[in-house]
């Protein structure tokens, strides 16, 4: 007799692994697929905003994350090409932790909960059947089929036959204008602060993580760096060349071998889509501009919203139509504000001279900076 899983989660990042763990914690037979190996370095700000701590506690993961000895972060400094930096206090303590360590911790937690994790596994097709859904995979050349009752998409903008509608696939294929990069560095004293440097063609963030290292994450306009060295470290060096303070800041730092990663294209204009044949989590549902620093928090929140609805569906308490309606409404309600303000800030920072005007306005308007921070953040929720 063919085994039928309750749920298949496609994508092993933060949203996917947390979703799989939550379902397994509630007794559901869950399988998790990811096409790459774990752990691995990913392009990410590696910044857990203050509001994530409540979510981690709800998930039973807070102590596991603390065990990684993340850096404590209390403020942000914004550096334009000219003028003094703007210091903004965070509304609580944020954490700096690498995706390499965080993803490994989340996978271990999912395994302990009973999730079957299949990494280095490509999902080739997702096909509805009378009994649920048939998923075809390939792992190290071996093709295998899985029958499941429900499917969760947490695979970013990856297009998988049968997982998205044609309209969604067409939207994802639109050429992006940005390139994302990251590398870890040593030799930098951050002292509880995230630093953001803005320059023509992009911005770069320095964020302290565990082990005394610093994560350097960069978002660049592809056309603005056409003539630069195409290696990751070469592009970071080219970015430093456009901001004298940044160049000075990194002059004595050393890159950590093997921590470099890149992603292209980065599509910041992709419209939010909470449901497309199946529920979508994290980056599969929406793309928050990286400068907001709340992407990991949104991944956690989307899983926390979806997991109880998935359980109710599997118990027969709600229909698939009701699951789609309730999840879509909740995602719209929770993420509408941060997404709107995040994209507005991203657009304004791309206009020449406007960042300088914005910085002056913030300096002379008490509380304006704090309001901007709050506008791009998720609201605290009782669980």
Coordinates of C-alpha atoms in Angstrom, one line a residue:
X1 CA 0.0 0.0 0.0
X2 CA 1.4 3.4 -1.0
X3 CA 2.2 5.7 1.9
X4 CA 0.4 9.0 2.0
X5 CA 1.9 11.9 3.8
X6 CA -0.3 14.5 5.4
X7 CA 1.8 17.4 4.2
X8 CA 4.7 18.2 1.9
X9 CA 6.6 21.4 2.4
X10 CA 8.6 22.5 -0.6
X11 CA 11.5 24.7 0.4
X12 CA 13.8 24.3 3.4
X13 CA 14.5 27.9 4.4
X14 CA 13.1 29.6 7.5
X15 CA 9.5 29.6 6.5
X16 CA 9.5 26.0 5.2
X17 CA 11.4 24.4 8.1
X18 CA 9.3 26.2 10.7
X19 CA 6.1 25.3 9.0
X20 CA 7.2 21.6 8.8
X21 CA 8.2 21.6 12.5
X22 CA 4.9 23.2 13.5
X23 CA 2.9 20.6 11.6
X24 CA 4.9 17.7 12.9
X25 CA 4.5 19.0 16.5
X26 CA 0.8 18.7 15.9
X27 CA 1.1 15.1 14.9
X28 CA 1.0 15.4 11.1
X29 CA 3.2 13.2 8.9
X30 CA 5.3 15.8 7.2
X31 CA 8.0 15.6 4.5
X32 CA 10.2 18.6 3.6
X33 CA 12.0 19.0 0.2
X34 CA 14.8 21.4 -0.8
X35 CA 16.8 21.2 -4.0
X36 CA 20.1 22.2 -2.4
X37 CA 22.3 20.9 0.5
X38 CA 22.1 22.2 4.0
X39 CA 23.5 24.0 5.8
X40 CA 24.8 26.6 3.3
X41 CA 25.5 30.3 3.2
X42 CA 22.7 32.4 1.8
X43 CA 22.3 36.0 0.8
X44 CA 20.5 37.5 3.8
X45 CA 20.9 40.4 6.2
X46 CA 21.1 37.8 9.0
X47 CA 19.2 40.1 11.3
X48 CA 16.4 38.9 13.5
X49 CA 14.3 42.0 14.5
X50 CA 13.0 42.4 18.0
X51 CA 9.5 41.2 17.2
X52 CA 10.9 37.7 16.2
X53 CA 11.6 36.8 19.8
X54 CA 7.9 36.3 20.7
X55 CA 7.5 34.1 17.6
X56 CA 10.6 32.0 18.4
X57 CA 9.2 31.4 21.9
X58 CA 5.9 30.3 20.5
X59 CA 7.6 27.9 18.2
X60 CA 9.8 26.5 21.1
X61 CA 12.9 27.7 19.3
X62 CA 14.1 30.7 21.3
X63 CA 16.5 28.8 23.5
X64 CA 17.9 27.0 20.5
X65 CA 18.6 30.3 18.8
X66 CA 20.1 31.8 22.0
X67 CA 22.4 28.7 22.1
X68 CA 24.0 29.9 18.9
X69 CA 25.3 33.0 20.8
X70 CA 23.9 35.6 18.4
X71 CA 25.1 39.2 18.6
X72 CA 22.8 41.6 20.4
X73 CA 21.8 44.6 18.3
X74 CA 20.3 47.8 19.8
X75 CA 20.6 50.5 17.1
X76 CA 21.0 51.3 13.4
X77 CA 23.4 53.8 11.8
X78 CA 22.6 55.2 8.4
X79 CA 25.5 56.6 6.3
X80 CA 24.9 58.6 3.1
X81 CA 27.8 59.6 1.0
X82 CA 28.0 63.0 2.7
X83 CA 27.1 64.3 6.1
X84 CA 26.9 62.8 9.6
X85 CA 25.3 59.4 10.1
X86 CA 21.8 59.1 11.5
X87 CA 21.5 57.0 14.6
X88 CA 18.2 55.1 15.2
X89 CA 17.5 53.2 18.4
X90 CA 15.7 49.9 17.8
X91 CA 12.4 49.3 19.7
X92 CA 14.0 46.3 21.5
X93 CA 16.9 43.9 21.2
X94 CA 17.5 42.4 17.8
X95 CA 19.8 39.4 17.1
X96 CA 22.5 38.8 14.6
X97 CA 22.9 35.2 13.5
X98 CA 24.1 33.6 10.3
X99 CA 21.7 31.7 8.1
X100 CA 24.3 28.8 8.0
X101 CA 23.8 28.3 11.8
X102 CA 20.1 29.3 12.0
X103 CA 19.0 27.0 9.1
X104 CA 20.9 24.1 10.6
X105 CA 19.2 24.7 14.0
X106 CA 15.8 24.8 12.4
X107 CA 16.4 21.6 10.4
X108 CA 17.5 19.8 13.6
X109 CA 14.4 21.0 15.4
X110 CA 12.2 19.8 12.5
X111 CA 13.9 16.4 12.5
X112 CA 13.4 16.0 16.2
X113 CA 9.7 16.8 15.7
X114 CA 9.5 13.9 13.2
X115 CA 9.8 15.7 9.8
X116 CA 11.3 13.6 7.0
X117 CA 13.8 16.0 5.4
X118 CA 14.9 15.4 1.8
X119 CA 17.6 17.9 0.8
X120 CA 19.5 17.9 -2.6
X121 CA 16.1 16.9 -3.9
X122 CA 14.5 18.6 -7.0
X123 CA 10.7 18.7 -7.1
X124 CA 10.1 18.0 -10.8
X125 CA 6.3 18.1 -10.8
X126 CA 3.3 18.7 -8.6
X127 CA 0.1 17.1 -9.9
X128 CA -3.4 17.0 -8.3
X129 CA -5.1 13.5 -7.9
X130 CA -8.3 12.2 -6.6
X131 CA -6.6 11.3 -3.3
X132 CA -4.6 14.6 -2.9
X133 CA -1.4 15.5 -4.7
X134 CA 1.3 13.5 -6.4
X135 CA 4.8 15.0 -6.1
X136 CA 7.6 13.7 -8.4
X137 CA 11.2 14.3 -7.2
X138 CA 14.7 13.5 -8.3
X139 CA 17.5 13.0 -5.8
X140 CA 21.0 12.0 -7.0
X141 CA 19.5 10.8 -10.3
X142 CA 16.8 8.7 -8.6
X143 CA 13.2 9.6 -9.4
X144 CA 10.6 9.0 -6.7
X145 CA 6.9 9.8 -6.2
X146 CA 5.2 11.0 -3.0
X147 CA 1.5 11.1 -2.4
X148 CA 0.4 13.8 0.0
X149 CA -2.8 15.3 1.3
X150 CA -1.7 19.0 1.3
X151 CA 1.2 21.0 -0.2
X152 CA 2.9 24.1 1.2
X153 CA 5.1 26.3 -1.1
X154 CA 8.0 27.9 0.6
X155 CA 10.5 27.8 -2.2
X156 CA 10.9 31.5 -3.0
X157 CA 10.6 32.5 -6.6
X158 CA 11.5 29.0 -7.9
X159 CA 9.2 27.9 -10.6
X160 CA 8.1 24.2 -10.3
X161 CA 5.7 22.6 -12.9
X162 CA 2.2 22.3 -11.3
X163 CA 3.1 24.4 -8.2
X164 CA 2.2 27.8 -9.7
X165 CA -0.3 29.1 -12.3
X166 CA 1.0 30.3 -15.6
X167 CA 0.3 33.9 -14.6
X168 CA 2.5 33.5 -11.5
X169 CA 5.3 31.9 -13.5
X170 CA 5.2 34.7 -16.1
X171 CA 5.5 37.3 -13.2
X172 CA 8.4 35.4 -11.7
X173 CA 10.2 35.3 -15.1
X174 CA 10.3 39.1 -15.4
X175 CA 13.9 40.3 -15.5
X176 CA 15.0 41.7 -12.2
X177 CA 17.2 44.8 -11.9
X178 CA 19.0 44.0 -8.6
X179 CA 21.8 41.7 -7.6
X180 CA 22.2 40.4 -4.0
X181 CA 25.6 39.5 -2.4
X182 CA 26.9 38.5 1.0
X183 CA 30.2 37.6 2.7
X184 CA 31.3 37.3 6.3
X185 CA 34.2 39.4 7.5
X186 CA 36.4 39.5 10.6
X187 CA 38.4 42.5 12.0
X188 CA 35.4 44.8 12.5
X189 CA 34.2 46.1 15.9
X190 CA 30.4 46.7 15.6
X191 CA 29.4 47.2 19.3
X192 CA 25.7 46.3 19.0
X193 CA 24.9 48.3 15.8
X194 CA 23.8 47.6 12.2
X195 CA 25.4 50.0 9.7
X196 CA 23.7 50.8 6.4
X197 CA 25.7 52.6 3.7
X198 CA 23.9 54.2 0.7
X199 CA 25.6 55.0 -2.5
X200 CA 24.8 55.4 -6.2
X201 CA 23.5 52.1 -7.5
X202 CA 22.7 50.4 -4.2
X203 CA 23.4 50.0 -0.5
X204 CA 25.4 47.8 1.8
X205 CA 24.7 46.6 5.4
X206 CA 27.1 45.5 8.1
X207 CA 25.5 43.4 10.8
X208 CA 27.3 41.6 13.6
X209 CA 26.6 37.8 13.9
X210 CA 27.9 35.0 16.1
X211 CA 31.5 34.3 16.7
X212 CA 32.6 37.9 16.4
X213 CA 32.1 37.9 12.7
X214 CA 30.2 40.5 10.6
X215 CA 27.8 39.8 7.8
X216 CA 28.2 42.1 4.8
X217 CA 25.0 42.1 2.7
X218 CA 24.8 44.1 -0.5
X219 CA 22.0 45.0 -2.9
X220 CA 23.2 46.4 -6.2
X221 CA 21.5 47.7 -9.4
X222 CA 22.9 45.4 -12.1
X223 CA 23.3 48.1 -14.7
X224 CA 25.2 50.4 -12.3
X225 CA 28.0 47.8 -11.9
X226 CA 28.3 46.4 -15.4
X227 CA 32.0 47.4 -15.6
X228 CA 33.0 46.0 -12.1
X229 CA 34.8 42.8 -11.4
X230 CA 32.0 40.1 -11.4
X231 CA 33.3 38.2 -8.5
X232 CA 31.4 38.6 -5.2
X233 CA 34.4 40.2 -3.4
X234 CA 35.2 42.3 -6.5
X235 CA 31.6 43.7 -6.5
X236 CA 31.8 44.4 -2.8
X237 CA 35.1 46.3 -3.4
X238 CA 33.5 48.2 -6.2
X239 CA 30.6 49.2 -3.9
X240 CA 33.2 50.4 -1.3
X241 CA 34.7 52.6 -4.1
X242 CA 31.4 54.6 -4.2
X243 CA 31.4 55.5 -0.5
X244 CA 34.6 56.8 1.2
X245 CA 33.5 56.0 4.8
X246 CA 32.5 52.4 3.8
X247 CA 35.9 52.0 2.0
X248 CA 37.7 53.1 5.2
X249 CA 35.5 50.9 7.4
X250 CA 36.3 47.7 5.5
X251 CA 39.9 48.6 4.7
X252 CA 41.3 46.5 7.6
X253 CA 38.6 43.8 7.5
X254 CA 39.3 40.3 6.2
X255 CA 36.7 38.2 4.3
X256 CA 36.0 34.7 5.6
X257 CA 36.7 32.1 2.9
X258 CA 33.7 30.0 1.9
X259 CA 31.0 32.4 3.2
X260 CA 30.3 34.2 -0.1
X261 CA 27.0 33.9 -1.8
X262 CA 25.0 35.7 -4.5
X263 CA 21.5 35.8 -5.9
X264 CA 20.3 37.2 -9.2
X265 CA 18.0 38.6 -10.2
X266 CA 16.3 40.1 -7.1
X267 CA 12.8 41.1 -8.0
X268 CA 11.6 43.7 -5.6
X269 CA 8.6 44.6 -7.6
X270 CA 7.0 41.1 -7.4
X271 CA 3.4 41.5 -6.1
X272 CA 2.4 39.7 -2.9
X273 CA 0.7 36.3 -3.6
X274 CA -0.4 34.4 -0.5
X275 CA -2.1 31.6 -2.5
X276 CA -1.6 30.2 -6.0
X277 CA -3.0 26.7 -6.2
X278 CA -1.3 26.1 -2.8
X279 CA -0.5 28.3 0.2
X280 CA 2.8 30.3 -0.2
X281 CA 5.1 31.2 2.7
X282 CA 8.0 33.7 3.1
X283 CA 9.7 34.8 -0.1
X284 CA 7.3 32.6 -2.1
X285 CA 4.5 34.9 -1.0
X286 CA 6.1 38.3 -0.9
X287 CA 9.4 40.2 -1.3
X288 CA 10.2 42.8 1.3
X289 CA 13.0 45.3 0.4
X290 CA 16.1 44.1 2.2
X291 CA 16.8 47.6 3.8
X292 CA 13.7 47.0 6.1
X293 CA 15.6 44.2 7.8
X294 CA 12.4 42.2 8.5
X295 CA 12.5 39.4 6.0
X296 CA 13.2 36.6 8.5
X297 CA 10.5 37.9 10.8
X298 CA 8.0 37.8 7.9
X299 CA 9.0 34.3 7.1
X300 CA 8.3 33.2 10.7
X301 CA 5.0 35.1 10.8
X302 CA 3.7 33.5 7.5
X303 CA 4.4 30.0 8.9
X304 CA 2.7 30.8 12.2
X305 CA -0.4 32.1 10.3
X306 CA -0.6 29.1 8.0
X307 CA 0.2 26.2 10.3
X308 CA -3.0 26.3 12.4
X309 CA -5.1 26.7 9.3
X310 CA -3.4 23.7 7.7
X311 CA -4.1 21.6 10.8
X312 CA -7.8 22.6 10.7
X313 CA -7.9 21.6 7.0
X314 CA -6.3 18.2 7.7
X315 CA -8.8 17.6 10.5
X316 CA -11.6 18.3 8.1
X317 CA -12.7 21.4 10.1
X318 CA -12.4 23.8 7.1
X319 CA -12.4 23.3 3.4
X320 CA -9.6 24.2 1.0
X321 CA -11.6 27.3 -0.1
X322 CA -11.9 28.4 3.5
X323 CA -8.2 27.8 4.1
X324 CA -7.3 29.9 1.1
X325 CA -9.7 32.7 2.1
X326 CA -8.6 32.9 5.8
X327 CA -4.8 32.7 5.0
X328 CA -5.0 35.2 2.2
X329 CA -6.9 37.7 4.4
X330 CA -4.5 37.2 7.3
X331 CA -1.4 37.7 5.1
X332 CA -2.9 40.9 3.6
X333 CA -3.8 42.2 7.0
X334 CA -0.4 41.5 8.6
X335 CA 1.9 42.4 5.8
X336 CA 0.1 45.2 3.9
X337 CA 1.6 48.1 5.9
X338 CA 5.3 46.9 6.1
X339 CA 5.3 46.0 2.4
X340 CA 3.8 49.3 1.3
X341 CA 6.2 51.4 3.4
X342 CA 9.2 49.2 2.6
X343 CA 8.6 49.6 -1.2
X344 CA 8.1 53.4 -0.8
X345 CA 11.4 53.7 1.1
X346 CA 13.2 51.6 -1.5
X347 CA 11.8 53.8 -4.3
X348 CA 12.7 57.1 -2.5
X349 CA 16.2 56.0 -1.8
X350 CA 16.7 55.3 -5.5
X351 CA 16.0 58.9 -6.4
X352 CA 19.1 61.1 -6.6
X353 CA 19.5 63.6 -3.8
X354 CA 16.2 62.5 -2.1
X355 CA 18.0 60.4 0.6
X356 CA 19.9 63.5 1.7
X357 CA 16.6 65.5 2.0
X358 CA 15.0 62.6 3.9
X359 CA 17.9 62.4 6.3
X360 CA 17.7 66.1 7.0
X361 CA 14.0 65.9 7.6
X362 CA 14.5 63.0 10.0
X363 CA 17.2 64.8 12.0
X364 CA 15.0 67.9 12.5
X365 CA 11.7 66.0 13.2
X366 CA 11.9 64.2 16.5
X367 CA 10.3 60.8 16.4
X368 CA 10.1 60.6 12.6
X369 CA 12.9 58.0 12.3
X370 CA 11.2 55.8 14.9
X371 CA 7.9 56.0 13.0
X372 CA 9.6 54.9 9.8
X373 CA 11.1 51.9 11.6
X374 CA 7.7 51.0 13.0
X375 CA 6.0 51.4 9.6
X376 CA 8.2 48.7 8.1
X377 CA 7.9 46.3 11.0
X378 CA 5.3 43.6 11.8
X379 CA 3.1 44.4 14.7
X380 CA 3.5 42.4 17.9
X381 CA 0.8 39.6 18.1
X382 CA -0.3 37.5 21.0
X383 CA -0.1 33.8 20.3

